[in-house]
XYZ file of C-alpha atoms in Angstrom:
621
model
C 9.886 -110.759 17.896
C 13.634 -110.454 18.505
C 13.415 -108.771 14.299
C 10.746 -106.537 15.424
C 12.494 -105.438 18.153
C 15.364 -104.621 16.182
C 13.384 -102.863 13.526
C 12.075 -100.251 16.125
C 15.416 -99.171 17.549
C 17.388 -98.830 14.534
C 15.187 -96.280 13.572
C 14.724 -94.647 16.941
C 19.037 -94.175 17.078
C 18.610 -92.706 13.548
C 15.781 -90.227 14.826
C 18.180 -89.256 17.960
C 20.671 -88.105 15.982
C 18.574 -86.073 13.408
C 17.339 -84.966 16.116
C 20.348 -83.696 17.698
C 21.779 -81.887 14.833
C 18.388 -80.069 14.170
C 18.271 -79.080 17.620
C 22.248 -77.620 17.135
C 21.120 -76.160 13.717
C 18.164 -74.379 15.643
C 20.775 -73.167 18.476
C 22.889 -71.575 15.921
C 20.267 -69.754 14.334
C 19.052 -68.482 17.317
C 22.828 -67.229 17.769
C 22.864 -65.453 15.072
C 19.684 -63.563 15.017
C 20.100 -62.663 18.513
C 23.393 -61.988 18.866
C 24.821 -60.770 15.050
C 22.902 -57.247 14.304
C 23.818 -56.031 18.189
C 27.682 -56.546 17.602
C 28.162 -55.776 13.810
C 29.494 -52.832 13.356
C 27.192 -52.544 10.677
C 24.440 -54.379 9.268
C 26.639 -56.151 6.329
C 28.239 -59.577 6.385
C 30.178 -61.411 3.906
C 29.813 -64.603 3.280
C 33.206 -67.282 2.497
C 31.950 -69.627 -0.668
C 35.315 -71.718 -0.410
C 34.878 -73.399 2.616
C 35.982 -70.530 5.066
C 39.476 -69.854 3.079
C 38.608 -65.963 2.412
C 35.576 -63.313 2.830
C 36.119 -61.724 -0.167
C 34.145 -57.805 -0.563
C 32.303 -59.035 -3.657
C 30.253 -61.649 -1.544
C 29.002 -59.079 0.558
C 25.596 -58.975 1.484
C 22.598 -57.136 4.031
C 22.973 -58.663 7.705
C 19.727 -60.482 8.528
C 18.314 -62.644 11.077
C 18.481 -65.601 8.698
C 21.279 -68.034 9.546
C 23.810 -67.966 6.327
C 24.107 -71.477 4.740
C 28.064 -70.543 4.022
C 30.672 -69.411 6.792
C 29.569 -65.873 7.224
C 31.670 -62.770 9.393
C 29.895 -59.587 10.093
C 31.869 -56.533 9.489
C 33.656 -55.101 11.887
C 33.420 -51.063 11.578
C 30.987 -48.784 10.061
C 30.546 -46.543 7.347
C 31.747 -44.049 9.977
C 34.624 -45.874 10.900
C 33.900 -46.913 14.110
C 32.600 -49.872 15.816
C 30.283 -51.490 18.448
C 32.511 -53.810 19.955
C 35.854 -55.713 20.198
C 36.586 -58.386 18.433
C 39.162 -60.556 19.593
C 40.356 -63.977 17.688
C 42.448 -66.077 19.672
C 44.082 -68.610 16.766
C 44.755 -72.336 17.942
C 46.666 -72.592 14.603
C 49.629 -70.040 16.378
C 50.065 -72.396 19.488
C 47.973 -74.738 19.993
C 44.456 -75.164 22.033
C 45.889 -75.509 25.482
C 47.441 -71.815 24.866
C 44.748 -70.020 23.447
C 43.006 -71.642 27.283
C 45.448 -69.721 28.816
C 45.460 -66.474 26.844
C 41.394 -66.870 27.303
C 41.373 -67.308 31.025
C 44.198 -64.526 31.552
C 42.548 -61.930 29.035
C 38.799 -62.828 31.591
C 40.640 -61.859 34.682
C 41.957 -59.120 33.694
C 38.290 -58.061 32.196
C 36.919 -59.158 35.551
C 39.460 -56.692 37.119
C 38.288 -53.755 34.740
C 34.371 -54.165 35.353
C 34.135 -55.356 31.872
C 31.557 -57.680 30.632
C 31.995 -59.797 27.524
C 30.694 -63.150 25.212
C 32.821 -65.826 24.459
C 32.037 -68.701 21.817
C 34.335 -71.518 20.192
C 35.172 -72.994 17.451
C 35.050 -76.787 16.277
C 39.126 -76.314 15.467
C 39.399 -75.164 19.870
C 39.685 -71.449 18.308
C 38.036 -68.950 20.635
C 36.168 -65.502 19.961
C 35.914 -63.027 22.704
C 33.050 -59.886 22.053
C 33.663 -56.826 24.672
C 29.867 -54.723 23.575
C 30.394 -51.180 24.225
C 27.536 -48.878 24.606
C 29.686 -45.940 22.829
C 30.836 -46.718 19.532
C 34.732 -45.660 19.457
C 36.971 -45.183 16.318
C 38.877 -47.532 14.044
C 42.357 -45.728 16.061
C 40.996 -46.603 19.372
C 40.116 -49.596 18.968
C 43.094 -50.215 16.854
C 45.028 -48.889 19.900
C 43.582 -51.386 22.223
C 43.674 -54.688 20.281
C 47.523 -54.107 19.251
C 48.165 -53.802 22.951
C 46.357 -56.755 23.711
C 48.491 -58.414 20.993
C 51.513 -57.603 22.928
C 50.160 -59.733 25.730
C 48.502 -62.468 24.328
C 50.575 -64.483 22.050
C 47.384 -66.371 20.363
C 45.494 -62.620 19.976
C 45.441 -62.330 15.951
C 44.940 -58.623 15.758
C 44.151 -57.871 11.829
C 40.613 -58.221 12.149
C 40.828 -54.369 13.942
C 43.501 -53.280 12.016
C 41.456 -53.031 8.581
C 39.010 -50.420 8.079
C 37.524 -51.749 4.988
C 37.875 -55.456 5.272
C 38.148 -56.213 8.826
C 35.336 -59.035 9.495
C 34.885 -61.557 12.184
C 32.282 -64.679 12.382
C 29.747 -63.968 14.914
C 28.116 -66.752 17.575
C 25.846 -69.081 15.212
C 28.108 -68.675 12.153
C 28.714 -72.102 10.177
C 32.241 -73.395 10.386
C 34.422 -74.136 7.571
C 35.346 -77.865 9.828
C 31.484 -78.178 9.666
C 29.062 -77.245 12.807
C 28.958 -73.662 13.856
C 30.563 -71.099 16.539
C 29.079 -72.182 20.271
C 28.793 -70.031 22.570
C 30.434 -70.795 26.047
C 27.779 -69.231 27.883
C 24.061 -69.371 27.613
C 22.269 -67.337 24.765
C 20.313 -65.412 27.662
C 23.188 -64.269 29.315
C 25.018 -63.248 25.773
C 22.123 -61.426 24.924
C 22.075 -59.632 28.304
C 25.506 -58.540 27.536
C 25.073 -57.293 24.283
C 21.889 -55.320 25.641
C 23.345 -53.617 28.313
C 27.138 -53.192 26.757
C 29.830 -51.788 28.733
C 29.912 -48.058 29.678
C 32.648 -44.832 28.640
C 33.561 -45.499 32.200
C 34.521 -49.281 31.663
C 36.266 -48.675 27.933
C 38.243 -45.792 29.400
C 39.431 -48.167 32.811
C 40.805 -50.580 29.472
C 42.560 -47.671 27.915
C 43.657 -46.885 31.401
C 45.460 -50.404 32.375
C 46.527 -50.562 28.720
C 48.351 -47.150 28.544
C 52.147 -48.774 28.565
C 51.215 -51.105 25.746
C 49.340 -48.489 23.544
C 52.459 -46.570 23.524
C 54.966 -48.846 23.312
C 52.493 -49.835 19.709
C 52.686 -46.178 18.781
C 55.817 -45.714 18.973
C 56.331 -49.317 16.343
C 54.497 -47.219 14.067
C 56.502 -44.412 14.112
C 59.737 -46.425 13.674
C 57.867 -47.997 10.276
C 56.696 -45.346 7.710
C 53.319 -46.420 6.116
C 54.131 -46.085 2.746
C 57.609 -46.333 2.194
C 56.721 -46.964 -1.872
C 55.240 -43.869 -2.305
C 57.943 -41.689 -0.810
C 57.006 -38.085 -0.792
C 53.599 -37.732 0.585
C 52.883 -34.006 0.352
C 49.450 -33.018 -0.311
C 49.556 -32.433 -4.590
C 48.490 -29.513 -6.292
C 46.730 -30.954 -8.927
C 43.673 -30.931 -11.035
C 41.263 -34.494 -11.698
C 42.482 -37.131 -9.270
C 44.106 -37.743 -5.904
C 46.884 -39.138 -5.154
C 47.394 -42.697 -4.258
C 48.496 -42.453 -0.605
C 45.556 -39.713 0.313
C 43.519 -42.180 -1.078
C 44.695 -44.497 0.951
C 44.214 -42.752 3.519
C 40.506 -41.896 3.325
C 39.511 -45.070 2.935
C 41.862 -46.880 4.987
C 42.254 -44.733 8.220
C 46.234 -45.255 8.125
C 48.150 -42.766 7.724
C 52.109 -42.251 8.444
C 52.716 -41.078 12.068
C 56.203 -40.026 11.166
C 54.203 -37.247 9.277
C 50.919 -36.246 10.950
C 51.067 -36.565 14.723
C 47.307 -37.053 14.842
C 44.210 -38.102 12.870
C 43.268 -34.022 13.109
C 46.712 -33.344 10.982
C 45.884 -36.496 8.733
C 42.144 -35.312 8.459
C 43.045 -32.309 6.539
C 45.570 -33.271 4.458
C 42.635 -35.554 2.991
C 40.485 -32.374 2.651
C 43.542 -30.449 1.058
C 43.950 -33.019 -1.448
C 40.421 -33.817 -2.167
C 40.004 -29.987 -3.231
C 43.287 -29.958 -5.043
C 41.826 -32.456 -6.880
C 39.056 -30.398 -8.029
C 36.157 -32.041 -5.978
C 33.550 -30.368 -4.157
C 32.242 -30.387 -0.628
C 29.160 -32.312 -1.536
C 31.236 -35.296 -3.521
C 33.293 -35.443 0.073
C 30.233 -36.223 2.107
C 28.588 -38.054 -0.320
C 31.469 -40.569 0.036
C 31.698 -40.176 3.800
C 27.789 -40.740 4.235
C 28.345 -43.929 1.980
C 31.016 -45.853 3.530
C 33.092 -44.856 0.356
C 35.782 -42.896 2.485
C 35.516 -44.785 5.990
C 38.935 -43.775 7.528
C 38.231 -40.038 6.613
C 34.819 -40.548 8.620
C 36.668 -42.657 11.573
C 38.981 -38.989 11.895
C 35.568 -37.322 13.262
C 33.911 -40.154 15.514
C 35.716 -37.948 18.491
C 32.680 -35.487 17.951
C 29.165 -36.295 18.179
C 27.169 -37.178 15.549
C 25.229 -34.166 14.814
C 28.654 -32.576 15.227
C 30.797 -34.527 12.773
C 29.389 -32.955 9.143
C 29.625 -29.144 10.058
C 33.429 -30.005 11.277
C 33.985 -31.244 7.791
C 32.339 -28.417 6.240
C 35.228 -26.343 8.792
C 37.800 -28.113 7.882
C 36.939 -28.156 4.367
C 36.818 -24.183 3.955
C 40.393 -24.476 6.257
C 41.408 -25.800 2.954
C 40.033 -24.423 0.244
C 41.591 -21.086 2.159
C 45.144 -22.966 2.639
C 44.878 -23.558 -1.596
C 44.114 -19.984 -2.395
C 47.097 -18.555 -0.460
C 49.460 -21.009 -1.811
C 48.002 -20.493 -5.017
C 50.568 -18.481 -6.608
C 53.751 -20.527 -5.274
C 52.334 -24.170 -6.393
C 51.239 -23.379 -9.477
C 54.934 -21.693 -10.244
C 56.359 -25.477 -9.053
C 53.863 -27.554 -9.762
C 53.576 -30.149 -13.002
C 50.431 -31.455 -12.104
C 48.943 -29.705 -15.321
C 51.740 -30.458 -17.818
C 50.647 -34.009 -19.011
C 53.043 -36.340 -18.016
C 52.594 -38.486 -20.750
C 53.096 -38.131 -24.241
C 50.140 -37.504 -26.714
C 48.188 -39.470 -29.603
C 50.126 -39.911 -32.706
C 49.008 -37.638 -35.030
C 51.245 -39.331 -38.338
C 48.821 -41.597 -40.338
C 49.741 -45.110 -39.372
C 50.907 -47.774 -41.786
C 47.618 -49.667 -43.646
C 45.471 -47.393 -42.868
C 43.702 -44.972 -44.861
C 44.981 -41.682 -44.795
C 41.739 -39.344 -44.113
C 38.813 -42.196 -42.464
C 35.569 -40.930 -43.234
C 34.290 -40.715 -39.562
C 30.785 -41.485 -40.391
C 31.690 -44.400 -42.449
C 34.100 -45.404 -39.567
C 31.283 -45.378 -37.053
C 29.063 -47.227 -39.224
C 31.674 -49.717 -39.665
C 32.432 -50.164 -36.318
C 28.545 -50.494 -35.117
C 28.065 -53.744 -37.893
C 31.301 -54.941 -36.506
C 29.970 -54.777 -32.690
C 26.961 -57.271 -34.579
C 29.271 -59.408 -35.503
C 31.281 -59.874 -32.433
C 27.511 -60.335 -30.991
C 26.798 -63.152 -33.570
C 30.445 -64.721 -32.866
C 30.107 -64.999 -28.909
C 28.600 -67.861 -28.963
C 31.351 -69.916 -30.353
C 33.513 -68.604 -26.973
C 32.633 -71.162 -24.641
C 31.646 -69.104 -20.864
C 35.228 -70.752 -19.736
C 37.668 -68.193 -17.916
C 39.266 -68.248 -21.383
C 36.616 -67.463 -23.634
C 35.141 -64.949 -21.112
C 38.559 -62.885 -21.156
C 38.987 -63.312 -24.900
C 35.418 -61.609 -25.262
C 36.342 -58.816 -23.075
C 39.908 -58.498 -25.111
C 37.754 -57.811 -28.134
C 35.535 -55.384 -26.179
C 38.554 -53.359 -25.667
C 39.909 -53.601 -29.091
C 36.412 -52.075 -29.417
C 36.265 -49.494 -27.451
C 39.929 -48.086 -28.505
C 38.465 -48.199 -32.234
C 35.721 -46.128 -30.849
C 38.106 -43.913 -29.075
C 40.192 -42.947 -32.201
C 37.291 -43.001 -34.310
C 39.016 -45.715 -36.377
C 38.951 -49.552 -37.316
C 42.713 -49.759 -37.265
C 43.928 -49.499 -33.258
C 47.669 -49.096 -31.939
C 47.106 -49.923 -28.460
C 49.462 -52.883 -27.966
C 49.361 -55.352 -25.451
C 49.520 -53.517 -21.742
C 47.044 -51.036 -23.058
C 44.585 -53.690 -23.278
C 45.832 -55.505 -20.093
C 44.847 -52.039 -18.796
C 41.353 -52.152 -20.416
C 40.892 -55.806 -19.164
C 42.488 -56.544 -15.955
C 44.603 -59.334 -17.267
C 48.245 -59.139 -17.383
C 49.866 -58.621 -20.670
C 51.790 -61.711 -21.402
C 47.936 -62.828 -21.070
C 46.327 -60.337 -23.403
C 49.821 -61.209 -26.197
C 48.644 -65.132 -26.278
C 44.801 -64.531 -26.304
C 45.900 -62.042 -29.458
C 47.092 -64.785 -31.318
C 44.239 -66.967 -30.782
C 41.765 -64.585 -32.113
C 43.863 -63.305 -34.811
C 44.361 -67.151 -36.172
C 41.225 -68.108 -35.800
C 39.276 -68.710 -39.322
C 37.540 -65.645 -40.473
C 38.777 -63.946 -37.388
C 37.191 -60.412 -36.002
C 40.775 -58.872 -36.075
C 43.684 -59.053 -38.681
C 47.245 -58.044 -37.689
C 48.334 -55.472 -40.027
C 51.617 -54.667 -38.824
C 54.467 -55.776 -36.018
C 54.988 -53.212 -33.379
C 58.444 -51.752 -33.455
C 60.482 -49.159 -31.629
C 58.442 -47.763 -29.116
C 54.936 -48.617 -31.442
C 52.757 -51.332 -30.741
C 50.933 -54.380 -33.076
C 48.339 -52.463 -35.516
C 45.025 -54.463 -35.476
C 42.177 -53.866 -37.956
C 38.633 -54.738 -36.624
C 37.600 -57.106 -39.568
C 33.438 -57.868 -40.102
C 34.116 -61.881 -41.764
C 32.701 -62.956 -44.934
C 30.464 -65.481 -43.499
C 28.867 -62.825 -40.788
C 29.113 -59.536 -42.900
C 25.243 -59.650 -44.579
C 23.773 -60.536 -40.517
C 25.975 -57.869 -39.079
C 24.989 -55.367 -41.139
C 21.409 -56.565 -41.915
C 21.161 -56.468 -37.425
C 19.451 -52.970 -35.920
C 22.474 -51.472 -33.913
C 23.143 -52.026 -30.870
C 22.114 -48.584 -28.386
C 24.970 -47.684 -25.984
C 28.865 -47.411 -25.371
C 30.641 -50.617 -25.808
C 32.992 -50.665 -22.826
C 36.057 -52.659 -21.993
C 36.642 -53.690 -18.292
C 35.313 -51.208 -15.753
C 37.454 -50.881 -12.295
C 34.986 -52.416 -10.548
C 34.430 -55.473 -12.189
C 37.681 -56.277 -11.353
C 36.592 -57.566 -7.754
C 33.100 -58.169 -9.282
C 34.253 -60.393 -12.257
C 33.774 -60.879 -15.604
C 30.530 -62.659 -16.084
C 28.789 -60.028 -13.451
C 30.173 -57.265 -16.343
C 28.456 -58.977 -19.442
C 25.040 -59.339 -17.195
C 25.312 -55.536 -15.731
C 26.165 -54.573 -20.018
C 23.184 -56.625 -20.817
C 20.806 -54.387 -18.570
C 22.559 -51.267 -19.326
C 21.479 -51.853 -23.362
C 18.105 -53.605 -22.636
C 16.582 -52.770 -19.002
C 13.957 -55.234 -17.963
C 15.504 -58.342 -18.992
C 14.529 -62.014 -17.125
C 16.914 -64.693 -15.837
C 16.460 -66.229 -18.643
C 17.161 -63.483 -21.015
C 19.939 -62.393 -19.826
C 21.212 -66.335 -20.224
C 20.311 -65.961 -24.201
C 21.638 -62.366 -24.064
C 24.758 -62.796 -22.335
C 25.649 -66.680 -23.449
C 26.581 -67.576 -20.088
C 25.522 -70.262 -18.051
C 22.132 -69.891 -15.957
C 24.242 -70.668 -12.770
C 27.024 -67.763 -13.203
C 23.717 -65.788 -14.103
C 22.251 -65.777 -11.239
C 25.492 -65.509 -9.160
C 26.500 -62.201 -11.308
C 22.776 -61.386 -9.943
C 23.122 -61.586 -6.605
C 26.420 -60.075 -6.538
C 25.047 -56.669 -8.219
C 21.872 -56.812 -6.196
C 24.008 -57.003 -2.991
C 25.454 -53.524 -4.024
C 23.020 -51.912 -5.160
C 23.891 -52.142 -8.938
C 20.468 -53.635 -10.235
C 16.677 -54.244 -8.622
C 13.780 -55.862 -9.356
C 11.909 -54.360 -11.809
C 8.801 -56.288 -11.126
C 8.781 -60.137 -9.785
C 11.059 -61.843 -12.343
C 13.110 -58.772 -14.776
C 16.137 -56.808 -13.609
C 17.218 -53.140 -13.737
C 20.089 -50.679 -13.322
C 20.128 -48.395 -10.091
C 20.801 -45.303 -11.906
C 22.068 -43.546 -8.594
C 24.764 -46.302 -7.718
C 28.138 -44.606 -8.956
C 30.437 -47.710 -10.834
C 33.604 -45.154 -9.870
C 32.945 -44.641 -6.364
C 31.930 -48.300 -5.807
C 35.943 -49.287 -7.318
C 37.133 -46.766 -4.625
C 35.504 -48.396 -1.953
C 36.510 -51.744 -3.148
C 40.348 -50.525 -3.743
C 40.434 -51.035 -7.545
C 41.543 -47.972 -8.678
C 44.444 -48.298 -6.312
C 45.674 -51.565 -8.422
C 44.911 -49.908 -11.787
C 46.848 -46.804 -10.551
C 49.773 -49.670 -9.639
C 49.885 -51.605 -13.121
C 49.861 -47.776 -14.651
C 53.428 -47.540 -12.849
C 54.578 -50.651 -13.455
C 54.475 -50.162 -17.107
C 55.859 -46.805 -16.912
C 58.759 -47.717 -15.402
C 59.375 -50.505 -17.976
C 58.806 -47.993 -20.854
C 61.513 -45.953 -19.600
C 63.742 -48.968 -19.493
C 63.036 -49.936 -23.059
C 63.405 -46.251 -24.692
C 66.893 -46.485 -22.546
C 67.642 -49.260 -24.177
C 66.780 -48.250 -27.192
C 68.717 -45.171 -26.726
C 71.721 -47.567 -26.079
C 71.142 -50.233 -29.623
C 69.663 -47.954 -32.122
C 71.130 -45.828 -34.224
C 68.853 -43.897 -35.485
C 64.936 -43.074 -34.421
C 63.384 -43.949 -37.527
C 65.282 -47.232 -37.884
C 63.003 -50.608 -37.167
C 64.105 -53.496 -35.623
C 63.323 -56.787 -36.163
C 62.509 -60.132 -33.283
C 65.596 -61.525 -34.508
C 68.156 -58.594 -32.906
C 69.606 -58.912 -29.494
C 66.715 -57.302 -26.931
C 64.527 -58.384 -24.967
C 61.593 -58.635 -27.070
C 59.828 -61.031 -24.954
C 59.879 -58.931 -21.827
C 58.814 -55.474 -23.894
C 57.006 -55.612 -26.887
C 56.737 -51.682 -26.844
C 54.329 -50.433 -24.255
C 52.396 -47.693 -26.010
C 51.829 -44.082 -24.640
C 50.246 -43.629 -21.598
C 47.539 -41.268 -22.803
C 45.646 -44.396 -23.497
C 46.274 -46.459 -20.878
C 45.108 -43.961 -18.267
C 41.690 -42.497 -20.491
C 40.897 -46.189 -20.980
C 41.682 -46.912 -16.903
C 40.209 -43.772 -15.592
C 37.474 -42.912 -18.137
C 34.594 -41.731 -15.744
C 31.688 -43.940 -15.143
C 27.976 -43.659 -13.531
């Protein structure tokens, strides 16, 4: 009996607890359905697949009811730049839990005082989240404004969730917890949802802007005393044809701009425009990348005006500039570099090796049975980090032959860094691998010197040359790196290739296509779905969204801004190597050898930057 008895309560403790953490489980999702779409600033959330560590862009997905299954934080601001409600993280890792009480009960008197009403949740860590729901959406410098003040009172108040445009995110009541269990709310879901139905009025935000007005200046005024971009130096607007410049760039998509310059997000507003048509784009291009969340901060400048308001003041502000370029038309273009190339051109000598007049038909032919055989030779690169970026180092290799029309390519190393996103101490040792492998798809013909780098031949081995050319070739461009798989990574570029040559492909074809794993597959997948990059085409096979621009997707993601930076960086070392060549050698024409006193290691003769930008910048879809 005394057995029997104990058989029926062991059981019965084991069923309370299940019990229990369903029933939490089932709280949390509630949470989150309720709660999540009202104070998102819009309906995206991105999800943190190493245990609440980082919210990185690419794992950015649709906001849905469903309860994630990873730590997930909504974003913050819209595609307009402006947001629903504030967000404010009090951190128990600055002070401890028995401060962030304080700063908590201090921060909902002074609410109390303002006719404010607000959630509050916790975390498992004693971390606490407190939601203010407005029922007018204000801009990313408001709100900016108000959370930086707060800062200055509350010493637990982390205030860089508001003070990023593009990447400010925040978990939401419901949300898993990297310490396990979820965010609680500290209230009951009825009230929460109460206050995120009936948010706070103009009247209320405006009493908060009111009591705050000392500390709003006092963090105005920091920002004046620190320039934004002290890097970049001379921010004019430039007068210059096919790109913008790094800082407007910045500026559009950030919302910053330097207050030592423009005394207001008007001023800032149309020094965007200015540069945009400088640039050579049109009106259209502008709003498209407004209307798309490409260019947030630009959008955040015109949240002051209503929403049926905010595209003809563009359209105004756009014509202000087009006017402001005409009339200083004739001064800038006396002045102005911007169409001198900067950088010095393709060399025209034949190289050393290499035949002297290619046939360019016989080239291309070439070059197509030699994409077969890099095809046919994939599989022996395992779907390691390593093999993966050797693959893409011989895609580039590719697509410079390609570009010259030639088997034999000059590039050197920090061209193809460039091309790949690796650095080019990187690219220099995965060279050598390939090059010693047996039967290898490129020979070293000659040692850069001087201001020249390596010469490569694309070689089609022996043992592959009757398949490679026997193969039908292969239909499209073979690209190197494109910006945006740079946040995306590299096995999401082989599976978005893959489609791009063969639309309609499975799961499983694109695992036999792309000789990756079935896991990284469908990962790469769901990445490119989440953007827009592919769709269904059907119930199992995949497509390409024709309409989803690869070049505006790396501006919203900040890609081009870290291209644009490794660009410089190997400027400015080219310049110090022709110095110090200009110091050693003698003579131009004279070569130098590894074993004379320079730095070899450090510059092995960046080439010219002709092909490091067209093979950076090269316009996509």
């Amino acid at each position: 009996m005394i057995v029997q008895q104990h058989a029926l309560v062991l059981p019965a403790a084991s069923a309370v607890g299940v019990s229990r953490e369903l029933s939490q489980t089932s709280d949390a999702a509630r949470a989150w359905a309720s709660l999540a779409p009202l104070l998102a600033g819009q309906p995206r959330v991105r999800l943190s697949r190493d245990g609440g560590k980082t919210y990185p862009q690419k794992h950015e997905r649709a906001l849905t009811e469903t309860l994630p299954t990873f730590p997930a934080a909504v974003r913050i601001f819209g595609k307009d730049g402006s947001c629903s409600a504030i967000f404010l993280d009090f951190d128990s890792s600055v002070a401890g839990i028995d401060w962030v009480e304080a700063d908590v009960k201090s921060l909902q008197s002074w609410l109390h005082s303002c006719g404010a009403r607000w959630i509050e949740d916790h975390s498992p860590n004693g971390g606490r989240h407190v939601y203010i729901p407005l029922e007018t959406r204000v801009s990313f410098s408001e709100a900016r404004d108000v959370v930086e003040a707060l800062g200055t009172r509350y010493r637990t108040l982390d205030k860089s969730p508001h003070q990023n445009l593009l990447h400010g995110c925040m978990r939401t009541p419901g949300s898993p917890h990297k310490r396990g269990g979820h965010q609680e709310l500290a209230m009951s879901l009825s009230m929460a949802y109460d206050v995120a139905r009936r948010p706070n009025t103009v009247r209320v935000w405006d009493s908060i802007r009111q009591e705050l007005s000392d500390e709003i200046a006092s963090a105005r005024a920091l920002r004046l005393e620190q320039p934004l971009f002290p890097e970049d130096g001379n921010l004019e607007v430039p007068q210059m044809i096919g790109r913008m410049s790094r800082p407007m760039q910045q500026m559009a998509q950030s919302g910053l701009y330097d207050a030592n310059r423009y005394a207001s997000d008007s001023e800032a507003r149309q020094a965007v425009l200015t540069a945009a048509a400088a640039a050579g784009m049109k009106l259209v291009e502008v709003q498209r990348r407004v209307l798309q969340g490409v260019w947030p901060g630009l959008a955040s400048f015109y949240t002051r005006y209503a929403s049926h308001h905010r595209l003809p003041s563009l359209k105004r502000d756009w014509h202000n500039a087009i006017d402001y370029l005409r009339k200083n038309q004739g001064s800038s273009t006396r002045n102005n570099n911007a169409r001198k190339s900067p950088t010095s051109q393709p060399n025209t000598q034949p190289l050393l090796g290499a035949p002297s007049n290619p046939d360019p038909s016989s080239e291309h032919r070439y070059l197509r049975s030699w994409r077969n055989a890099l095809a046919l030779r994939e599989p022996a690169y395992a779907s390691s980090r390593t093999g993966l970026a050797r693959r893409m180092v011989l895609r580039a290799l590719g697509a410079a032959a390609h570009m010259t029309a030639s088997r034999f390519v000059e590039f050197g190393d920090r061209s193809i860094a460039v091309a790949t996103g690796l650095d080019h101490t990187t690219v220099g040792s995965h060279l050598r691998a390939l090059r010693a492998e047996n039967d290898p798809l490129v020979t070293l013909v000659e040692r850069g010197r001087g201001t020249k780098g390596d010469l490569y031949m694309l070689t089609i081995p022996e043992g592959l040359r009757a398949a490679a050319e026997d193969l039908t070739w292969r239909k499209g461009k073979i690209h190197s790196l494109r910006p945006v798989f740079r946040e995306l990574g590299l096995p999401a570029a082989f599976v978005y290739e893959a489609l791009e040559s063969t639309p309609g492909l499975t799961t499983t074809e694109l695992v036999a296509w792309t000789k990756l794993s079935r896991t990284a597959v469908s990962e790469s997948l769901e990445v490119l779905a989440a953007w827009n990059m592919i769709s269904r085409n059907g119930a199992r096979s995949w497509r390409i969204v024709a309409t989803t621009s690869l070049q505006e997707l790396a501006e919203c993601f900040g890609v081009l801004e870290a291209v644009a930076a490794q660009l410089q960086r190997y400027r400015i070392e080219r310049i110090v190597w022709r110095e110090w060549l200009t110091r050693n050698v003698n003579t131009v024409a004279e070569l130098l050898s590894p074993t004379d006193d320079y730095p070899w290691e450090a510059y092995e003769g960046p080439p010219d930057e002709w092909s490091l930008a067209d093979m950076a910048f090269t316009r996509t879809r």
